[in-house]
Amino acid sequence: MSKTAMGASQKDFESAVNQMKLLKKDPGNEVKLKLYAHYKQATEGPCNTPKPGVFDLINKAKWDAWNALGNLPKETARQNYVDLVSGLSSSSDSSSQVKPEADRKQAGYETLVMTSEDGITKIMLNRPTKMNALTTQMYQEIMLALEAASKDDSTITVLTGNGSYFSSGNDLTNFVISPDELEERARRGAILLRDFVGCFIDFPKPLVAVVNGPAVGISVTILRLFDLVYASDRATFHTPFSHLGQTPEACSSYTFPSLMGPAKAAEMLIFGKKLTAAEACARGLVTEVFPDSTFQKEVWTRLKAYSKLPRNALRISKQMIRNHEKEKLHAINAEESRILQERWQSDECMNAIMNFLSRKAKL
Ligand SMILES: CCCCCC/C=C/C(=O)SCCNC(=O)CCNC(=O)[C@H](O)C(C)(C)COP(=O)(O)OP(=O)(O)OC[C@H]1O[C@@H](n2cnc3c(N)ncnc32)[C@H](O)[C@@H]1OP(=O)(O)O
C-alpha cells in the first residue's frame, strides 16, 4: 500500500467511499470485510459493539475484522481505506492482466488457506503441526469458506490438508472446559456440528476431497458427502468413536451402511477398524487411490481438466444426484448431533478425552 506522508484527507476518504459505490466488479468477501473494518475504524474508531453470536456468521465476520484493527488510529484506517479502493479501481481498469499471487490467495482465514485458480477453489486445512485437528474456529472458517466458494465463479471446490495429515478430526481440546460449562458447551457444540455438516449436505457445486494423508473421525465420515474422494496411498481412514465414548456423525450412521453394507460399516463405526486407502476404495468411500509420490501432480492435472467442463451442467448433475436424499440427510444429521450432545456429557467420553490429553492413550 502506498502511503503519503500526510495521510489521506477527509476529502480523499469521502471520494474513495463514493468510488466504491461505482465499482462494477464485486471485490469478493475478504476485500469487502477489510473495507468494512477500515471504514468503521476511520469513522467510529476502535470496535465498540457487542460481539455477535457464533452462528450469526456474517455479522461475526464483520465484527471480527473490525475488532482485529484494535487501536489503529482513525487517520491510518482512513489512509488504508483509500489505498484499498484505489487498488481496486486500478485492477478493475486492467481486468485483462494476470492476477498476482497475493490476489489469488484470499486473506481473512487464520486456520485455512483458501485460493482460487483455474476454475478451482481450494480450501486447505492449515494446522499441520496439530495434524489439522479441527478447532471450533476451524469449523466456523470452513463454513464461511464453503459459503464463499458456493458463490464464487469457480467450477469445482476442493478440501485438502497441509502437511502429513488430511485431518486428525475433532480437536480434543475443544472439550477442555470446566464441569459447570459442560452442558452449555455440549448444546452449542451440537448446533455447530449440525450447521457444519449441513453446509456439506447443501453444497451446490462439485465438491472434491484431496486426502493427502491419514484421516480420523469427522474428516472420514464427512467424505461420503463429497462428490469425488481422491486419496494418496499413504492415507488411512479411522473412526475411533467408541474408543472416545462417542457416536458417529456427519450422517455416517446412514451413509456408511448404505455405502458398504451394515457389517462393514459396523467394523468401522462401532469397532473403530482403521482402513487403508485401498480398503476404503474397495468399500466405495474413496473414488481412486494414487501413489503418494505422484499424488499431487496426478490429482491436480485431473481436476484442472474437469474444471473446464461446462459449469452449469456439472452443478445441475450434482444436484440431481444429491437432491433425492437431502431432506433425509438433514434429519439424520440433527438426530446424530442430538445424540452426541448427550455423549459429550458422559463419563465415558470425558475419561477418553482426559486419557488422550494426559497422553495415556493414542490411537
Ligand atoms: C463442534 C464439535 C464437532 C465434533 C464432531 C465429532 C467429531 C469426532 C471426531 O473427529 S473423533 C476423532 C478425534 N480425533 C482423535 O481422537 C485423534 C487424536 N490424535 C491422535 O491420536 C494422534 O495425535 C494422531 C494419531 C492423530 C497422530 O499421532 P502422532 O503422529 O504421534 O502425532 P502427535 O500425537 O504427537 O500429534 C502432534 C500434535 O498434534 C496434536 N493433535 C493431533 N490430533 C489432535 C486432536 N484430534 N486433538 C487435539 N490435538 C491433536 C497432538 O496433541 C500433538 O500436539 P503437541 O505437539 O503435543 O502439542
CSV table of N, CA, C and O and ligand atoms in Angstrom, one decimal, residues 127-134 136 139 165 167-175 188-190 192-193 196 216-219 221 238-241 244 246-247 249 274 340 344 356-357 359 361-363, ligand 1:
chain,number,residue,atom,x,y,z
A,127,ARG,N,-3.3,-26.5,9.9
A,127,ARG,CA,-2.7,-26.6,11.3
A,127,ARG,C,-1.8,-27.8,11.2
A,127,ARG,O,-2.1,-28.8,11.9
A,128,PRO,N,-0.8,-27.8,10.3
A,128,PRO,CA,0.0,-29.1,10.1
A,128,PRO,C,0.6,-29.6,11.3
A,128,PRO,O,0.7,-30.8,11.5
A,129,THR,N,1.0,-28.7,12.3
A,129,THR,CA,1.7,-29.2,13.5
A,129,THR,C,0.7,-29.9,14.4
A,129,THR,O,1.2,-30.7,15.3
A,130,LYS,N,-0.5,-29.7,14.3
A,130,LYS,CA,-1.6,-30.4,15.1
A,130,LYS,C,-2.3,-31.4,14.2
A,130,LYS,O,-3.5,-31.7,14.5
A,131,MET,N,-1.7,-31.8,13.1
A,131,MET,CA,-2.3,-32.8,12.2
A,131,MET,C,-3.7,-32.3,11.7
A,131,MET,O,-4.6,-33.1,11.5
A,132,ASN,N,-3.8,-31.0,11.6
A,132,ASN,CA,-5.1,-30.4,11.1
A,132,ASN,C,-6.3,-30.8,11.9
A,132,ASN,O,-7.4,-31.0,11.4
A,133,ALA,N,-6.1,-30.9,13.2
A,133,ALA,CA,-7.2,-31.2,14.1
A,133,ALA,C,-8.1,-30.0,14.1
A,133,ALA,O,-7.7,-28.8,14.0
A,134,LEU,N,-9.4,-30.3,14.1
A,134,LEU,CA,-10.4,-29.2,13.8
A,134,LEU,C,-10.9,-28.5,15.1
A,134,LEU,O,-11.6,-29.0,15.9
A,136,THR,N,-12.9,-25.2,17.1
A,136,THR,CA,-14.2,-24.6,16.9
A,136,THR,C,-14.0,-23.5,15.8
A,136,THR,O,-14.9,-23.3,14.9
A,139,TYR,N,-14.0,-25.0,12.3
A,139,TYR,CA,-15.3,-25.4,11.8
A,139,TYR,C,-16.0,-24.2,11.2
A,139,TYR,O,-16.6,-24.2,10.1
A,165,TYR,N,-1.0,-34.9,7.4
A,165,TYR,CA,-2.3,-35.4,7.7
A,165,TYR,C,-3.3,-34.7,6.8
A,165,TYR,O,-3.2,-33.5,6.5
A,167,SER,N,-6.6,-34.8,8.1
A,167,SER,CA,-7.0,-34.2,9.4
A,167,SER,C,-7.2,-35.3,10.5
A,167,SER,O,-7.6,-36.4,10.2
A,168,SER,N,-6.8,-34.9,11.7
A,168,SER,CA,-7.0,-35.9,12.8
A,168,SER,C,-8.3,-35.7,13.5
A,168,SER,O,-8.5,-36.1,14.6
A,169,GLY,N,-9.2,-35.1,12.8
A,169,GLY,CA,-10.6,-35.0,13.3
A,169,GLY,C,-10.8,-33.9,14.3
A,169,GLY,O,-10.0,-32.9,14.4
A,170,ASN,N,-11.9,-34.0,15.1
A,170,ASN,CA,-12.2,-33.0,16.1
A,170,ASN,C,-11.0,-32.8,17.0
A,170,ASN,O,-10.4,-33.7,17.5
A,171,ASP,N,-10.6,-31.5,17.2
A,171,ASP,CA,-9.6,-31.2,18.2
A,171,ASP,C,-10.1,-31.5,19.6
A,171,ASP,O,-11.1,-30.9,20.0
A,172,LEU,N,-9.4,-32.4,20.2
A,172,LEU,CA,-10.0,-32.9,21.5
A,172,LEU,C,-9.9,-31.8,22.6
A,172,LEU,O,-10.5,-31.9,23.6
A,173,THR,N,-9.1,-30.8,22.3
A,173,THR,CA,-9.0,-29.7,23.4
A,173,THR,C,-10.3,-28.9,23.3
A,173,THR,O,-10.5,-28.1,24.2
A,174,ASN,N,-11.1,-29.1,22.2
A,174,ASN,CA,-12.4,-28.4,22.2
A,174,ASN,C,-13.2,-28.8,23.5
A,174,ASN,O,-14.1,-28.1,23.9
A,175,PHE,N,-12.8,-29.9,24.1
A,175,PHE,CA,-13.6,-30.4,25.2
A,175,PHE,C,-13.0,-30.0,26.6
A,175,PHE,O,-13.4,-30.4,27.6
A,188,ARG,N,-24.0,-26.1,22.5
A,188,ARG,CA,-23.5,-25.3,21.4
A,188,ARG,C,-22.7,-26.1,20.4
A,188,ARG,O,-22.8,-25.9,19.2
A,189,GLY,N,-22.0,-27.1,20.9
A,189,GLY,CA,-21.2,-28.0,20.1
A,189,GLY,C,-22.2,-28.7,19.1
A,189,GLY,O,-21.8,-28.9,17.9
A,190,ALA,N,-23.3,-29.2,19.6
A,190,ALA,CA,-24.3,-29.9,18.8
A,190,ALA,C,-24.8,-29.0,17.7
A,190,ALA,O,-25.0,-29.5,16.5
A,192,LEU,N,-23.2,-26.4,16.4
A,192,LEU,CA,-22.1,-26.2,15.5
A,192,LEU,C,-22.0,-27.4,14.5
A,192,LEU,O,-21.8,-27.2,13.3
A,193,LEU,N,-22.0,-28.6,15.1
A,193,LEU,CA,-21.8,-29.8,14.3
A,193,LEU,C,-23.0,-29.9,13.3
A,193,LEU,O,-22.7,-30.1,12.1
A,196,PHE,N,-22.4,-27.3,10.6
A,196,PHE,CA,-21.2,-27.6,9.8
A,196,PHE,C,-21.5,-28.7,8.8
A,196,PHE,O,-21.3,-28.6,7.6
A,216,VAL,N,-9.0,-38.9,10.3
A,216,VAL,CA,-9.6,-39.5,11.5
A,216,VAL,C,-10.9,-38.9,11.8
A,216,VAL,O,-11.1,-37.7,11.5
A,217,GLY,N,-11.8,-39.6,12.4
A,217,GLY,CA,-13.1,-39.1,12.9
A,217,GLY,C,-13.9,-38.4,11.9
A,217,GLY,O,-14.2,-38.9,10.8
A,218,ILE,N,-14.4,-37.2,12.2
A,218,ILE,CA,-15.3,-36.5,11.3
A,218,ILE,C,-14.7,-36.2,9.9
A,218,ILE,O,-15.4,-36.0,8.9
A,219,SER,N,-13.4,-36.2,9.8
A,219,SER,CA,-12.8,-36.0,8.5
A,219,SER,C,-12.9,-37.2,7.6
A,219,SER,O,-12.6,-37.1,6.4
A,221,THR,N,-15.9,-39.4,8.2
A,221,THR,CA,-17.4,-39.6,8.0
A,221,THR,C,-17.9,-38.5,7.0
A,221,THR,O,-18.9,-38.9,6.2
A,238,HIS,N,-9.9,-43.7,9.7
A,238,HIS,CA,-10.1,-44.3,11.1
A,238,HIS,C,-11.2,-43.5,11.8
A,238,HIS,O,-11.2,-42.3,11.9
A,239,THR,N,-12.2,-44.2,12.4
A,239,THR,CA,-13.3,-43.6,13.1
A,239,THR,C,-13.4,-44.2,14.5
A,239,THR,O,-14.3,-45.1,14.7
A,240,PRO,N,-12.5,-43.8,15.4
A,240,PRO,CA,-12.5,-44.5,16.7
A,240,PRO,C,-13.5,-43.9,17.7
A,240,PRO,O,-13.2,-43.5,18.8
A,241,PHE,N,-14.8,-43.9,17.3
A,241,PHE,CA,-15.8,-43.2,18.1
A,241,PHE,C,-16.0,-43.9,19.4
A,241,PHE,O,-16.1,-43.2,20.5
A,244,LEU,N,-13.6,-43.3,22.1
A,244,LEU,CA,-13.7,-41.9,22.6
A,244,LEU,C,-15.0,-41.7,23.4
A,244,LEU,O,-15.4,-40.6,23.8
A,246,GLN,N,-17.9,-41.9,22.0
A,246,GLN,CA,-18.7,-41.1,21.2
A,246,GLN,C,-19.4,-41.9,20.1
A,246,GLN,O,-19.3,-43.2,20.1
A,247,THR,N,-20.2,-41.3,19.3
A,247,THR,CA,-21.0,-42.0,18.3
A,247,THR,C,-20.8,-41.3,17.0
A,247,THR,O,-20.3,-40.2,16.9
A,249,GLU,N,-21.1,-39.4,13.3
A,249,GLU,CA,-21.7,-38.1,12.9
A,249,GLU,C,-21.6,-37.9,11.4
A,249,GLU,O,-21.2,-38.9,10.7
A,274,LYS,N,-9.3,-49.4,11.5
A,274,LYS,CA,-8.7,-48.4,10.6
A,274,LYS,C,-8.5,-49.0,9.2
A,274,LYS,O,-7.9,-50.1,9.1
A,340,LEU,N,-25.0,-36.9,20.1
A,340,LEU,CA,-23.6,-36.6,20.5
A,340,LEU,C,-23.6,-35.5,21.7
A,340,LEU,O,-22.8,-35.6,22.6
A,344,TRP,N,-21.3,-36.3,24.8
A,344,TRP,CA,-20.2,-35.4,25.3
A,344,TRP,C,-20.2,-35.1,26.8
A,344,TRP,O,-19.3,-34.7,27.4
A,356,PHE,N,-6.4,-39.0,26.4
A,356,PHE,CA,-5.6,-38.5,25.3
A,356,PHE,C,-4.8,-37.3,25.7
A,356,PHE,O,-3.6,-37.3,25.4
A,357,LEU,N,-5.4,-36.4,26.5
A,357,LEU,CA,-4.7,-35.2,26.8
A,357,LEU,C,-3.6,-35.5,27.8
A,357,LEU,O,-2.6,-34.8,27.7
A,359,ARG,N,-1.9,-38.1,27.5
A,359,ARG,CA,-1.1,-38.9,26.7
A,359,ARG,C,-1.0,-40.4,27.2
A,359,ARG,O,-0.1,-41.1,27.0
A,361,ALA,N,-3.4,-42.4,26.2
A,361,ALA,CA,-3.9,-43.1,25.1
A,361,ALA,C,-3.6,-42.4,23.8
A,361,ALA,O,-3.7,-41.2,23.7
A,362,LYS,N,-3.3,-43.1,22.8
A,362,LYS,CA,-3.1,-42.6,21.5
A,362,LYS,C,-3.8,-43.6,20.5
A,362,LYS,O,-3.9,-44.8,20.9
A,363,LEU,N,-4.2,-43.2,19.4
A,363,LEU,CA,-5.0,-44.1,18.5
A,363,LEU,C,-4.0,-45.2,18.0
A,363,LEU,O,-2.9,-45.0,17.8
B,1,LIG,C1,-18.2,-29.0,17.2
B,1,LIG,C2,-17.7,-30.3,17.6
B,1,LIG,C3,-18.0,-31.3,16.5
B,1,LIG,C4,-17.4,-32.6,16.9
B,1,LIG,C5,-17.7,-33.7,15.9
B,1,LIG,C6,-17.3,-35.0,16.4
B,1,LIG,C7,-16.0,-35.4,15.9
B,1,LIG,C8,-15.4,-36.5,16.3
B,1,LIG,C9,-14.1,-36.9,15.9
B,1,LIG,O1,-13.5,-36.3,15.0
B,1,LIG,S1,-13.4,-38.1,16.8
B,1,LIG,C10,-11.7,-38.2,16.4
B,1,LIG,C11,-10.9,-37.3,17.3
B,1,LIG,N1,-9.5,-37.4,16.9
B,1,LIG,C12,-8.7,-38.2,17.6
B,1,LIG,O2,-9.1,-38.9,18.6
B,1,LIG,C13,-7.2,-38.1,17.2
B,1,LIG,C14,-6.4,-37.8,18.4
B,1,LIG,N2,-5.0,-37.8,18.0
B,1,LIG,C15,-4.1,-38.9,18.0
B,1,LIG,O3,-4.5,-39.9,18.3
B,1,LIG,C16,-2.7,-38.6,17.5
B,1,LIG,O4,-2.4,-37.3,17.6
B,1,LIG,C17,-2.5,-39.0,16.0
B,1,LIG,C18,-2.7,-40.5,15.8
B,1,LIG,C19,-3.6,-38.3,15.1
B,1,LIG,C20,-1.2,-38.5,15.5
B,1,LIG,O5,-0.2,-39.1,16.3
B,1,LIG,P1,1.4,-38.7,16.1
B,1,LIG,O6,1.8,-38.8,14.7
B,1,LIG,O7,2.2,-39.4,17.2
B,1,LIG,O8,1.4,-37.1,16.4
B,1,LIG,P2,1.1,-36.4,17.8
B,1,LIG,O9,0.1,-37.1,18.6
B,1,LIG,O10,2.4,-36.1,18.5
B,1,LIG,O11,0.4,-35.1,17.3
B,1,LIG,C21,1.1,-33.9,17.0
B,1,LIG,C22,0.4,-32.7,17.8
B,1,LIG,O12,-1.0,-32.6,17.3
B,1,LIG,C23,-1.9,-32.7,18.4
B,1,LIG,N3,-3.1,-33.4,17.9
B,1,LIG,C24,-3.2,-34.3,16.9
B,1,LIG,N4,-4.5,-34.6,16.8
B,1,LIG,C25,-5.2,-34.0,17.7
B,1,LIG,C26,-6.6,-33.9,18.0
B,1,LIG,N5,-7.5,-34.6,17.3
B,1,LIG,N6,-7.0,-33.1,19.0
B,1,LIG,C27,-6.1,-32.4,19.7
B,1,LIG,N7,-4.7,-32.4,19.5
B,1,LIG,C28,-4.3,-33.2,18.5
B,1,LIG,C29,-1.1,-33.6,19.4
B,1,LIG,O13,-1.7,-33.4,20.7
B,1,LIG,C30,0.3,-33.0,19.3
B,1,LIG,O14,0.3,-31.8,19.9
B,1,LIG,P3,1.6,-31.4,20.8
B,1,LIG,O15,2.7,-31.3,19.8
B,1,LIG,O16,1.7,-32.4,21.9
B,1,LIG,O17,1.2,-30.0,21.4
